[in-house]
């Protein structure tokens, strides 16, 4: 995602440097590789910062069978 933002800034610069070039051509060249967003997923995905133990604690009591 950050690469798309980075290239988006270059798209703006290219549009200023080459005003005769159609915007659609520049968009396809700089950002055409970005997939269309799926409406069922949020635009920005949050990553959890919570930590999860890989193994149960040895100090935890065993469950009765």
Backbone as JSON Lines, residues from 0, in Angstrom:
{"i":0,"aa":"X","n":[0.81,-1.18,0.0],"ca":[0.0,0.0,0.0],"c":[0.87,1.26,0.0]}
{"i":1,"aa":"X","n":[1.95,1.21,0.75],"ca":[2.79,2.4,0.8],"c":[3.45,2.66,-0.56]}
{"i":2,"aa":"X","n":[3.7,1.59,-1.33],"ca":[4.27,1.79,-2.66],"c":[3.28,2.53,-3.55]}
{"i":3,"aa":"X","n":[2.0,2.23,-3.42],"ca":[0.98,2.92,-4.21],"c":[0.94,4.41,-3.85]}
{"i":4,"aa":"X","n":[1.07,4.73,-2.57],"ca":[1.09,6.14,-2.16],"c":[2.33,6.84,-2.7]}
{"i":5,"aa":"X","n":[3.45,6.15,-2.65],"ca":[4.7,6.7,-3.16],"c":[4.6,6.99,-4.65]}
{"i":6,"aa":"X","n":[4.09,6.01,-5.41],"ca":[3.95,6.21,-6.84],"c":[2.86,7.23,-7.17]}
{"i":7,"aa":"X","n":[1.87,7.36,-6.3],"ca":[0.84,8.38,-6.48],"c":[1.43,9.78,-6.45]}
{"i":8,"aa":"X","n":[2.44,9.98,-5.59],"ca":[3.08,11.29,-5.55],"c":[3.83,11.56,-6.85]}
{"i":9,"aa":"X","n":[4.42,10.53,-7.43],"ca":[5.08,10.69,-8.73],"c":[4.07,10.91,-9.85]}
{"i":10,"aa":"X","n":[2.89,10.34,-9.71],"ca":[1.83,10.58,-10.69],"c":[1.47,12.06,-10.72]}
{"i":11,"aa":"X","n":[1.35,12.67,-9.55],"ca":[1.04,14.1,-9.49],"c":[2.14,14.93,-10.14]}
{"i":12,"aa":"X","n":[3.39,14.58,-9.84],"ca":[4.52,15.3,-10.43],"c":[4.55,15.14,-11.94]}
{"i":13,"aa":"X","n":[4.27,13.93,-12.43],"ca":[4.26,13.69,-13.88],"c":[3.14,14.48,-14.54]}
{"i":14,"aa":"X","n":[1.98,14.58,-13.89],"ca":[0.86,15.34,-14.45],"c":[1.22,16.83,-14.55]}
{"i":15,"aa":"X","n":[1.99,17.32,-13.58],"ca":[2.42,18.72,-13.63],"c":[3.48,18.93,-14.71]}
{"i":16,"aa":"X","n":[4.37,17.95,-14.88],"ca":[5.45,18.08,-15.87],"c":[4.97,17.86,-17.3]}
{"i":17,"aa":"X","n":[3.92,17.05,-17.47],"ca":[3.42,16.72,-18.81],"c":[1.9,16.97,-18.88]}
{"i":18,"aa":"X","n":[1.48,18.24,-18.87],"ca":[0.04,18.53,-18.85],"c":[-0.69,18.07,-20.11]}
{"i":19,"aa":"X","n":[0.0,17.81,-21.19],"ca":[-0.64,17.36,-22.43],"c":[-0.99,15.87,-22.4]}
{"i":20,"aa":"X","n":[-0.44,15.13,-21.45],"ca":[-0.7,13.69,-21.37],"c":[-2.03,13.46,-20.66]}
{"i":21,"aa":"X","n":[-2.92,12.65,-21.23],"ca":[-4.2,12.37,-20.58],"c":[-3.99,11.73,-19.2]}
{"i":22,"aa":"X","n":[-4.82,12.13,-18.24],"ca":[-4.69,11.65,-16.87],"c":[-4.85,10.13,-16.79]}
{"i":23,"aa":"X","n":[-5.72,9.57,-17.61],"ca":[-5.91,8.12,-17.59],"c":[-4.67,7.35,-17.99]}
{"i":24,"aa":"X","n":[-3.92,7.89,-18.91],"ca":[-2.68,7.24,-19.35],"c":[-1.67,7.22,-18.2]}
{"i":25,"aa":"X","n":[-1.54,8.37,-17.53],"ca":[-0.61,8.43,-16.41],"c":[-1.05,7.53,-15.26]}
{"i":26,"aa":"X","n":[-2.34,7.52,-14.99],"ca":[-2.86,6.67,-13.92],"c":[-2.57,5.2,-14.19]}
{"i":27,"aa":"X","n":[-2.82,4.76,-15.42],"ca":[-2.53,3.36,-15.76],"c":[-1.04,3.06,-15.63]}
{"i":28,"aa":"X","n":[-0.22,4.03,-15.99],"ca":[1.22,3.8,-15.95],"c":[1.76,3.72,-14.52]}
{"i":29,"aa":"X","n":[1.27,4.59,-13.64],"ca":[1.78,4.62,-12.28],"c":[1.01,3.73,-11.31]}
{"i":30,"aa":"X","n":[-0.3,3.64,-11.48],"ca":[-1.12,2.93,-10.5],"c":[-1.99,1.84,-11.09]}
{"i":31,"aa":"X","n":[-1.8,1.52,-12.35],"ca":[-2.64,0.51,-12.99],"c":[-2.49,-0.88,-12.41]}
{"i":32,"aa":"X","n":[-1.41,-1.15,-11.72],"ca":[-1.16,-2.46,-11.15],"c":[-1.9,-2.69,-9.84]}
{"i":33,"aa":"X","n":[-2.41,-1.61,-9.24],"ca":[-3.11,-1.73,-7.96],"c":[-4.49,-2.35,-8.21]}
{"i":34,"aa":"X","n":[-4.8,-3.39,-7.45],"ca":[-6.1,-4.04,-7.61],"c":[-7.22,-3.13,-7.13]}
{"i":35,"aa":"X","n":[-8.39,-3.32,-7.71],"ca":[-9.57,-2.6,-7.25],"c":[-9.91,-3.09,-5.84]}
{"i":36,"aa":"X","n":[-10.34,-2.18,-5.0],"ca":[-10.65,-2.54,-3.62],"c":[-11.91,-3.39,-3.56]}
{"i":37,"aa":"X","n":[-11.87,-4.4,-2.72],"ca":[-13.04,-5.24,-2.48],"c":[-13.94,-4.5,-1.5]}
{"i":38,"aa":"X","n":[-15.22,-4.25,-1.85],"ca":[-16.08,-3.46,-0.97],"c":[-16.32,-4.12,0.38]}
{"i":39,"aa":"X","n":[-16.07,-5.42,0.51],"ca":[-16.3,-6.09,1.78],"c":[-15.13,-5.93,2.74]}
{"i":40,"aa":"X","n":[-14.0,-5.39,2.27],"ca":[-12.85,-5.18,3.15],"c":[-12.62,-3.69,3.34]}
{"i":41,"aa":"X","n":[-12.15,-3.3,4.53],"ca":[-11.88,-1.88,4.75],"c":[-10.69,-1.41,3.92]}
{"i":42,"aa":"X","n":[-10.66,-0.11,3.62],"ca":[-9.59,0.44,2.81],"c":[-8.25,0.31,3.52]}
{"i":43,"aa":"X","n":[-8.24,0.48,4.82],"ca":[-7.02,0.35,5.6],"c":[-7.22,-0.79,6.57]}
{"i":44,"aa":"X","n":[-6.38,-1.77,6.5],"ca":[-6.51,-2.91,7.38],"c":[-5.64,-2.69,8.61]}
{"i":45,"aa":"X","n":[-6.25,-2.84,9.77],"ca":[-5.55,-2.68,11.02],"c":[-4.86,-3.98,11.39]}
{"i":46,"aa":"X","n":[-3.65,-3.9,11.86],"ca":[-2.95,-5.08,12.36],"c":[-3.03,-5.08,13.88]}
{"i":47,"aa":"X","n":[-3.28,-6.22,14.42],"ca":[-3.36,-6.35,15.86],"c":[-1.97,-6.26,16.46]}
{"i":48,"aa":"X","n":[-1.87,-5.56,17.56],"ca":[-0.6,-5.48,18.26],"c":[-0.59,-6.38,19.49]}
{"i":49,"aa":"X","n":[-1.67,-7.13,19.69],"ca":[-1.75,-8.03,20.83],"c":[-0.79,-9.2,20.62]}
{"i":50,"aa":"X","n":[-0.23,-9.65,21.73],"ca":[0.67,-10.79,21.66],"c":[-0.07,-12.04,22.11]}
{"i":51,"aa":"X","n":[0.21,-13.13,21.48],"ca":[-0.4,-14.41,21.81],"c":[0.71,-15.39,22.07]}
{"i":52,"aa":"X","n":[0.59,-16.13,23.15],"ca":[1.61,-17.12,23.46],"c":[1.58,-18.24,22.44]}
{"i":53,"aa":"X","n":[2.75,-18.7,22.05],"ca":[2.85,-19.79,21.09],"c":[2.43,-21.11,21.72]}
{"i":54,"aa":"X","n":[2.73,-21.27,23.01],"ca":[2.38,-22.49,23.73],"c":[1.64,-22.09,25.0]}
{"i":55,"aa":"X","n":[0.76,-22.96,25.46],"ca":[0.1,-22.64,26.73],"c":[1.13,-22.58,27.85]}
{"i":56,"aa":"X","n":[0.87,-21.79,28.83],"ca":[1.79,-21.64,29.95],"c":[1.91,-22.96,30.71]}
{"i":57,"aa":"X","n":[3.1,-23.29,31.14],"ca":[3.31,-24.52,31.91],"c":[2.76,-24.38,33.31]}
{"i":58,"aa":"X","n":[2.58,-23.17,33.75],"ca":[2.07,-22.93,35.08],"c":[0.54,-23.05,35.13]}
{"i":59,"aa":"X","n":[-0.12,-23.02,33.99],"ca":[-1.58,-23.08,33.96],"c":[-2.02,-24.48,34.38]}
{"i":60,"aa":"X","n":[-3.07,-24.59,35.19],"ca":[-3.56,-25.92,35.61],"c":[-4.11,-26.67,34.42]}
{"i":61,"aa":"X","n":[-3.88,-27.97,34.4],"ca":[-4.38,-28.81,33.31],"c":[-5.89,-28.98,33.46]}
{"i":62,"aa":"X","n":[-6.57,-29.06,32.32],"ca":[-8.01,-29.23,32.34],"c":[-8.34,-30.67,32.7]}
{"i":63,"aa":"X","n":[-9.44,-30.86,33.45],"ca":[-9.87,-32.21,33.83],"c":[-10.37,-32.94,32.63]}
{"i":64,"aa":"X","n":[-10.06,-34.21,32.55],"ca":[-10.47,-35.01,31.4],"c":[-11.75,-35.7,31.63]}
